[in-house]
Coordinates of C-alpha atoms and ligand atoms in Angstrom, one line a residue:
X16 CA 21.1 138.0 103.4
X17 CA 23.1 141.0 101.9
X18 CA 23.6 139.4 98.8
X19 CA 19.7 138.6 97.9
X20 CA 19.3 139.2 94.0
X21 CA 16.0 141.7 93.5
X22 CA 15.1 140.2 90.5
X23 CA 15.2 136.0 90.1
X24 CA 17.4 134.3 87.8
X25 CA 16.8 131.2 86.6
X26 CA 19.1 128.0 85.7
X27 CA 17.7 128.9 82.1
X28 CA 16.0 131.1 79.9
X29 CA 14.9 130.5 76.3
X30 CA 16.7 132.5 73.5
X31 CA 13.9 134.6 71.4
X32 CA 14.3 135.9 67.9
X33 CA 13.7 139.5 66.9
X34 CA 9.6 139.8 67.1
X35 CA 9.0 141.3 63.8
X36 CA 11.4 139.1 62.2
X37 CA 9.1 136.2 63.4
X38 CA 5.9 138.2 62.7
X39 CA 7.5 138.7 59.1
X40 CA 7.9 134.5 58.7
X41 CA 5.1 133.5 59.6
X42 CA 2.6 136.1 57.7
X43 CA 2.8 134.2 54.3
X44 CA 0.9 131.2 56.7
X45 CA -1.8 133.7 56.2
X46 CA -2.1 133.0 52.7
X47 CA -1.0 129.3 52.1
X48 CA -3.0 128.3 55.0
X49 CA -0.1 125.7 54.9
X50 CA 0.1 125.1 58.6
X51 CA 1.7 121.6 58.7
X52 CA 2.2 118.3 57.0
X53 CA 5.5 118.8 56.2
X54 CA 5.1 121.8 54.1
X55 CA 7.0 124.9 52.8
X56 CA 8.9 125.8 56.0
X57 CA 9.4 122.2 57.2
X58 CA 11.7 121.3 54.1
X59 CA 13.2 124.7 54.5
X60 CA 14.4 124.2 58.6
X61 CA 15.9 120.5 57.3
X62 CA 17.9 121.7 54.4
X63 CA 19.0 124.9 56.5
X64 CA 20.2 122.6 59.8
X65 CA 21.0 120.0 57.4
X66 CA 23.7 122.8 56.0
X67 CA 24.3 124.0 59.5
X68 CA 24.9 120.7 60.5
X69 CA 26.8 119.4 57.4
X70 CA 24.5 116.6 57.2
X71 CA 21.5 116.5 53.9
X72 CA 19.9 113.3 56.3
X73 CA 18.1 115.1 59.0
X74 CA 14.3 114.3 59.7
X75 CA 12.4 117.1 61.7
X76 CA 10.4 116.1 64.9
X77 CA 7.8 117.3 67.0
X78 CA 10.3 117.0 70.3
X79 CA 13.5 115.1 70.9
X80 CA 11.5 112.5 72.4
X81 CA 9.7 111.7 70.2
X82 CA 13.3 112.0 67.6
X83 CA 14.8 109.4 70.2
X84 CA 11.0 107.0 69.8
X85 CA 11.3 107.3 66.0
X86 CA 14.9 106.4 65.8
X87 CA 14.5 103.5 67.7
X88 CA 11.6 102.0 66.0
X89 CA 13.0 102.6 62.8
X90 CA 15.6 100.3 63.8
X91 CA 13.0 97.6 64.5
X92 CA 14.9 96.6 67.3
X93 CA 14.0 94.0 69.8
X94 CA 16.1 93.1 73.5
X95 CA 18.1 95.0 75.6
X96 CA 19.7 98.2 75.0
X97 CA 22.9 99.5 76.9
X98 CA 22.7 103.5 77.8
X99 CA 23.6 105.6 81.3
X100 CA 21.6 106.5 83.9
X101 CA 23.3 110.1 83.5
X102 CA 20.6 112.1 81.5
X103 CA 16.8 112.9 80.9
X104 CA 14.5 110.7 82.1
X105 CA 12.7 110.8 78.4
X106 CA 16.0 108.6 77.3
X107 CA 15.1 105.5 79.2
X108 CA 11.7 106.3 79.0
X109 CA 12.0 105.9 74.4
X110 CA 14.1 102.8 75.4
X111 CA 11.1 101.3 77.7
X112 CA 8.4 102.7 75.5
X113 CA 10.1 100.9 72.5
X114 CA 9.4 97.5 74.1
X115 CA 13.0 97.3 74.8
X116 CA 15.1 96.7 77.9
X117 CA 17.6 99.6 79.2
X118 CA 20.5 97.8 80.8
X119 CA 22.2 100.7 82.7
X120 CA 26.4 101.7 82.3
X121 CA 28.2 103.4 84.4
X122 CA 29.7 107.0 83.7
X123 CA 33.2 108.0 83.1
X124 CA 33.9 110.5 86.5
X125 CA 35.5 113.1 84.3
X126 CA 33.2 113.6 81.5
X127 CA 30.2 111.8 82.7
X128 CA 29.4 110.0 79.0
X129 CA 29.1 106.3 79.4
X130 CA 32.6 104.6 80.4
X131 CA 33.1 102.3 77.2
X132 CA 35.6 100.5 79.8
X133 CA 32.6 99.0 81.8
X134 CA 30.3 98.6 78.6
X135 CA 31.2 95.3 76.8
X136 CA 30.7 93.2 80.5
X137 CA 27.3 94.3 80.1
X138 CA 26.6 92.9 76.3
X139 CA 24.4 89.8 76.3
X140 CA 22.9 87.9 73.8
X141 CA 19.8 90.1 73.6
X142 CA 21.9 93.0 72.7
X143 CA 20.6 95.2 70.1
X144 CA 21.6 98.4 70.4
X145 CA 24.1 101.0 72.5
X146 CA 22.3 104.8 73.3
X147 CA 25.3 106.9 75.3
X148 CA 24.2 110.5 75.5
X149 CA 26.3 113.4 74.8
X150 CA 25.6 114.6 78.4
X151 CA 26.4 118.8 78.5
X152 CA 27.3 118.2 74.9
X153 CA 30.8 116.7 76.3
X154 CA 31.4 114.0 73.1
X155 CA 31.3 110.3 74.1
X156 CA 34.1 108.3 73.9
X157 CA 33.1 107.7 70.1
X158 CA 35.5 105.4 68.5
X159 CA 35.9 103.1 71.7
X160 CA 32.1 102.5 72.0
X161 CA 31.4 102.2 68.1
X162 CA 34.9 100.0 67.8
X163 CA 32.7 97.7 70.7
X164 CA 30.0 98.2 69.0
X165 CA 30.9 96.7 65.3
X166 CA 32.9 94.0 66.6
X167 CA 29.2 93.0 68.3
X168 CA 26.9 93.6 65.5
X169 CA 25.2 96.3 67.6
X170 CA 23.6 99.7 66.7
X171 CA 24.7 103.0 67.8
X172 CA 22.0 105.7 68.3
X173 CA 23.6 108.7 70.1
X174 CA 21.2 111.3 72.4
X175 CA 22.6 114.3 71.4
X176 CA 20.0 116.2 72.9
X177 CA 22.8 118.7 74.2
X178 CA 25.6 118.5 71.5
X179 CA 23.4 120.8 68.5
X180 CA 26.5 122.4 67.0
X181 CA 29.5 120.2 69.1
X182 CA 31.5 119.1 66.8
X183 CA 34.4 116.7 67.4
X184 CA 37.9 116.4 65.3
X185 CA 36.0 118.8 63.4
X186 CA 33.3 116.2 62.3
X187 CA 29.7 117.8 63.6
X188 CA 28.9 115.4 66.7
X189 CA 25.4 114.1 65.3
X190 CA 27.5 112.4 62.4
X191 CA 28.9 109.5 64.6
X192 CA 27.1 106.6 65.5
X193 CA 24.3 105.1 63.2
X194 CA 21.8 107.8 63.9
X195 CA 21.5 110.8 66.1
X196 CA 18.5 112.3 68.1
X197 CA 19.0 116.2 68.9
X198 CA 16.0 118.3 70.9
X199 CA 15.0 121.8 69.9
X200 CA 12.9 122.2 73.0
X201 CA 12.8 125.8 74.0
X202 CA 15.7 125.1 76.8
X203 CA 18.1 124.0 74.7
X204 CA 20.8 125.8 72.9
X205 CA 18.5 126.1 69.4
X206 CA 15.0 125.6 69.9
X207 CA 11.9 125.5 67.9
X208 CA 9.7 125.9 71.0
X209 CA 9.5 122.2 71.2
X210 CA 11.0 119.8 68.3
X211 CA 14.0 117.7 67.3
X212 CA 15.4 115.9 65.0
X213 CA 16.8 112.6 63.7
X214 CA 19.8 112.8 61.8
X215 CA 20.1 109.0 60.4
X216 CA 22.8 107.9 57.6
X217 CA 20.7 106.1 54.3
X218 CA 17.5 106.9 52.4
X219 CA 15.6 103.9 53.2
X220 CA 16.1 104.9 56.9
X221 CA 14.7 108.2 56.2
X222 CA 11.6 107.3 54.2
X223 CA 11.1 104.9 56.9
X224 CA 11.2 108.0 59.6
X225 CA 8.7 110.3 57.5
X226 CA 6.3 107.2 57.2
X227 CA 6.6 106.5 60.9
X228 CA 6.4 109.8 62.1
X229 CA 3.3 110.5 60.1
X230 CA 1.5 107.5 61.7
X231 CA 2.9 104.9 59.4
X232 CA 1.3 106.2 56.5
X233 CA 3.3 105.1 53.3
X234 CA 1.1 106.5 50.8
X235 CA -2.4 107.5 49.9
X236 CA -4.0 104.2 50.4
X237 CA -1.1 102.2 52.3
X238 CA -0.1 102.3 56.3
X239 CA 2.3 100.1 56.8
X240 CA 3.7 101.3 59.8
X241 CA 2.6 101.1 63.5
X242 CA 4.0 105.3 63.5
X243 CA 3.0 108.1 65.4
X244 CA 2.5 111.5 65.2
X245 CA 5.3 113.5 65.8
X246 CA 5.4 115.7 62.6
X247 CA 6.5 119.4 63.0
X248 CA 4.5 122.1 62.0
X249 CA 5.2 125.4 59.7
X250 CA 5.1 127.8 62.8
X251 CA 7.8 126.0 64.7
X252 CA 9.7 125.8 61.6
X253 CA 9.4 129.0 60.6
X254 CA 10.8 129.7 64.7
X255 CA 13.9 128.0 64.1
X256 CA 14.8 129.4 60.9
X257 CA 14.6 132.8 62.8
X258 CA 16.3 131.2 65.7
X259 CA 19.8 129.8 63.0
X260 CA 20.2 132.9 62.2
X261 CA 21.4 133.7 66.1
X262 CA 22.6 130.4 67.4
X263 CA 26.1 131.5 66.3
X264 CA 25.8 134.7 68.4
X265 CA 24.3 133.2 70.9
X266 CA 26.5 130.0 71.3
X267 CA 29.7 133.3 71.1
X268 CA 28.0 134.7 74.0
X269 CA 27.2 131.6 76.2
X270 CA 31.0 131.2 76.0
X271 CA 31.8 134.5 77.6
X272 CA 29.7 133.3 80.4
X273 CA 31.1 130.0 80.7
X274 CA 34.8 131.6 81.0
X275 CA 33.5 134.2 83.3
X276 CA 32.1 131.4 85.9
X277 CA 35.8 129.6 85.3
X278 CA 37.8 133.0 86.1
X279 CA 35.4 133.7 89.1
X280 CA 35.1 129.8 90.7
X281 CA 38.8 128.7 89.8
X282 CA 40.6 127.7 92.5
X283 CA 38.2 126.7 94.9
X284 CA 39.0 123.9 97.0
X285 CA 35.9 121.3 96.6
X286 CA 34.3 122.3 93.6
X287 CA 34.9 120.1 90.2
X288 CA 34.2 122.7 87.6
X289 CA 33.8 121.9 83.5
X290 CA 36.0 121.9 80.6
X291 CA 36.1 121.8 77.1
X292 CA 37.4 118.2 75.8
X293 CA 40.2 118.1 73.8
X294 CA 39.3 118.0 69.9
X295 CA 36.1 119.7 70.6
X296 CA 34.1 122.5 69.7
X297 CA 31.9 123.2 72.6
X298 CA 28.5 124.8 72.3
X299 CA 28.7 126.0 76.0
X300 CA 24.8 124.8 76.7
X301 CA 25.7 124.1 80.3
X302 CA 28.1 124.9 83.3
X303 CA 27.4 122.0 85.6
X304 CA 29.7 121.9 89.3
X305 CA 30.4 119.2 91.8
X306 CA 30.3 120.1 95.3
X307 CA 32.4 118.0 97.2
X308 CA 30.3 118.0 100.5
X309 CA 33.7 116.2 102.6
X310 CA 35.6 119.3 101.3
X311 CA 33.4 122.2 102.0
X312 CA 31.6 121.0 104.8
X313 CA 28.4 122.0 102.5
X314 CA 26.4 119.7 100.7
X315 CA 25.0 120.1 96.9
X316 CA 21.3 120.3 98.2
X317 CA 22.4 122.9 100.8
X318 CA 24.1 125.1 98.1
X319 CA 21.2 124.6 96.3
X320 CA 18.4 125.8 98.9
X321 CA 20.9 128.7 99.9
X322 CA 21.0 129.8 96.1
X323 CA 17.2 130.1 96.1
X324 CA 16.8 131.9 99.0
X325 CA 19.1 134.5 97.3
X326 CA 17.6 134.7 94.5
X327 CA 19.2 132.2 92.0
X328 CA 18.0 129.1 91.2
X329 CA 20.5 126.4 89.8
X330 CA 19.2 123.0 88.6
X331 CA 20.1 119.4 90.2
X332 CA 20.3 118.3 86.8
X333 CA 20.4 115.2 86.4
X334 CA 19.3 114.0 89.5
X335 CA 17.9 111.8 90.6
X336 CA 19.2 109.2 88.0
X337 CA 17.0 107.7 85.7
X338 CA 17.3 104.2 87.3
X339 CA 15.8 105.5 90.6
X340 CA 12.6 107.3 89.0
X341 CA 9.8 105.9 90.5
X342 CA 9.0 103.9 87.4
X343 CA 12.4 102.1 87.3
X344 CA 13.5 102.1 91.1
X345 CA 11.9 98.4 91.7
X346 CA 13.7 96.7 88.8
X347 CA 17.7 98.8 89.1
X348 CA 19.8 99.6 91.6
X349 CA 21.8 103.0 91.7
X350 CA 24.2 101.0 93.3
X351 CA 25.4 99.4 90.5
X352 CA 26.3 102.5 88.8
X353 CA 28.2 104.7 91.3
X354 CA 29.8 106.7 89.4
X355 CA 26.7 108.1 88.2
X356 CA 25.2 107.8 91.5
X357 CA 28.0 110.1 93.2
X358 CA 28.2 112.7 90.3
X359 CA 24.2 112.8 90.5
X360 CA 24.3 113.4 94.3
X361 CA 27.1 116.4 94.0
X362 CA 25.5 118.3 90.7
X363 CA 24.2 121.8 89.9
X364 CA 23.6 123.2 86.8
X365 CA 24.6 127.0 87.4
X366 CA 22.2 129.7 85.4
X367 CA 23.8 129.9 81.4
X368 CA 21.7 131.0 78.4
X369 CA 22.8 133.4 76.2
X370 CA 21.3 136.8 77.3
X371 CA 22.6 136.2 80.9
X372 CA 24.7 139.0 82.1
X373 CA 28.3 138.4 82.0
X374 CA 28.1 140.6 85.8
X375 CA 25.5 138.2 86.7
X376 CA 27.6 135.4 86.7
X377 CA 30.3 137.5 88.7
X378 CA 27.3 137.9 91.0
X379 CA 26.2 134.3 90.9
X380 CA 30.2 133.1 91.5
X381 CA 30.4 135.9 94.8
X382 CA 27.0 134.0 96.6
X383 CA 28.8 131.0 95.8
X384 CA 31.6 131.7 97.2
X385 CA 30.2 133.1 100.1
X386 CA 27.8 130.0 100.8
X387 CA 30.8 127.8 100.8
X388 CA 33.1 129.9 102.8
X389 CA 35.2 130.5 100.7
X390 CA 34.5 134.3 99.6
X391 CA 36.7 137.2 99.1
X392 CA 38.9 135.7 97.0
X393 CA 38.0 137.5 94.2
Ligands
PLP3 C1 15.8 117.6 76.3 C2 16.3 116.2 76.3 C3 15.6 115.2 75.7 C4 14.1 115.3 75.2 O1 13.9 116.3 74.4 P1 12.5 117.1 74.3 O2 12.7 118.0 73.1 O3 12.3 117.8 75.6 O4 11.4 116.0 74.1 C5 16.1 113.9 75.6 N1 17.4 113.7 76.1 C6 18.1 114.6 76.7 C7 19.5 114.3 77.2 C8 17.6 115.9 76.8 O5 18.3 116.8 77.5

């Protein structure tokens, strides 16, 4: 194994702020002994996204989960809810944990976001809502599904768990669709550690989202509200409003990478590499690659252990599909989805996060190439 990396890398590593910057923003905790309950630095990270964002609606979350939870119930929501099998189990899991029924649609091959052609078949009567996910923060097809969506009465609440900072026709992604759930988990492209975010469209909706996220606790004296706790607290805040103050940087610098893998893997026969959609301002969280196993002779899960052995560990992400977790296998079938099935089967997320050497990723592209057979090229 000539090619072995000494030192690991991994499919992802979280960005860090300058220590003493942190240090610096969290000493005045120290004093107020404000550490959460929506105090000083909470209102500070949702009016400084909020700007970032170009949106004043934005609740703060303990995790995108529980963002995705929160939307939902604040919807009050009851039947069957149409979203892809294409993303993180905790999508379903919000939809299921909401009482309501996920009724799987297929993906589009090219962008993998739900195909709006194959999404009004599945509208029935018990029909509340549509949840398409912004998969590798490629932008749904927006004005097709909400267009279906309208003409059906039904609500849009987009996962855009990978799309922080997309924005489409110029528009920020999270301001389509009724409401938007984004994840600041420390993987992702801006991260709080763990947290999220709703970003919802009316004031009644957000008074309903600080009750609920507070455990339904209207006032003093009055809990109206079945809610939860999913409240963020001043420490995380204060993490992401060190961690805005880079995620232009570091979103610059993940693009680097993400042209460097496209200059070092174009032209190989058998791998389906990404692209920026048309109209959109990509945040380059992601660099996911089909292997076409008839092709190379190779199969995804091959790549993938031959990568590890060297040294370099990609990510079947998102596989297996949601619909054949353990918890949903016995009531969906894959089958019926297999677009999704086949991009799931063919996937690796390649290593990207902003401190990742560009000559990494010329060394990554090289053990690919040589896995496949394909090296020397370049
Ligand atoms: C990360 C992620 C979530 C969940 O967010 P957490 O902050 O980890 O709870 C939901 N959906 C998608 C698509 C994600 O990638």
């Amino acid at each position: 194994m000539k090619n072995r990396l000494e030192k690991p890398i991994y499919v992802t590593r979280p960005s860090m702020p300058d220590y003493e910057e942190y240090m610096e923003q969290i000493k005045p905790l120290w004093d107020s002994h404000a550490l959460t309950n929506m105090a000083e630095y909470h209102g500070r990270l949702e009016r400084e996204l909020g700007r970032y964002l170009q949106t004043e609606k934005l609740s703060l979350m303990t995790n995108g989960h529980m963002a995705l939870e929160m939307a939902l119930q604040s919807l009050g929501l009851s039947g069957e809810v149409i979203t892809t099998p294409f993303t993180f189990i905790s999508t379903t899991h919000a939809i299921v944990r909401n009482n309501l029924t996920p009724v799987f649609c297929d993906i589009d091959g090219r962008d993998f976001t739900m195909d709006a052609a194959k999404l009004e078949a599945l509208i029935s009567k018990r029909t509340c809502a549509i949840v398409p996910v912004h998969v590798y923060g490629r932008i749904c097809n927006v004005e097709k599904i909400e267009e279906i969506a309208k003409r059906h009465g039904l609500k849009v609440i987009y996962d855009a768990a990978h799309a922080f900072g997309v924005t489409y026709k110029g528009k920020p992604a999270v301001s389509y669709g009724d409401m938007s759930t984004l994840s600041f988990h420390a993987t992702k492209v801006f991260h709080t550690v763990e947290g999220g975010a709703v970003v919802y469209r009316d004031d009644e909706t957000g008074s309903e989202l600080y009750s609920l996220k507070n455990f339904g606790i209207r006032s003093e004296e009055c809990t109206d509200g079945v809610g939860a706790n999913a409240k963020m607290d001043e420490l995380r805040a204060a993490m992401g409003l060190c961690n805005l103050r880079n995620v232009e940087a570091d979103i610059a610098r993940r693009k680097i990478l993400f042209e460097t893998y496209l200059e070092r893997l174009e032209g190989t026969a058998g791998l389906t590499l990404p692209f920026v959609q048309k109209d959109v301002k990509s945040n380059y969280a992601y660099f996911p690659v089909l292997f076409d196993e008839e092709v190379l002779g190779i199969g995804r899960d091959d790549v993938y252990e031959e990568l590890k052995k060297r040294n370099i560990y990609a990510r079947k992400y998102f596989y297996p599909l949601a619909s054949d977790a353990e918890c949903y296998r016995n009531v969906y079938s894959s089958s019926a989805t297999p677009v999704a099935k086949r991009v799931a089967e063919s996937v690796l997320t390649l290593p990207m996060y902003a401190d990742l050497e560009r000559q990494e990723v010329v060394l990554i592209c090289e053990n690919i190439r040589e896995i496949i057979g394909q090296g020397g090229k370049k």
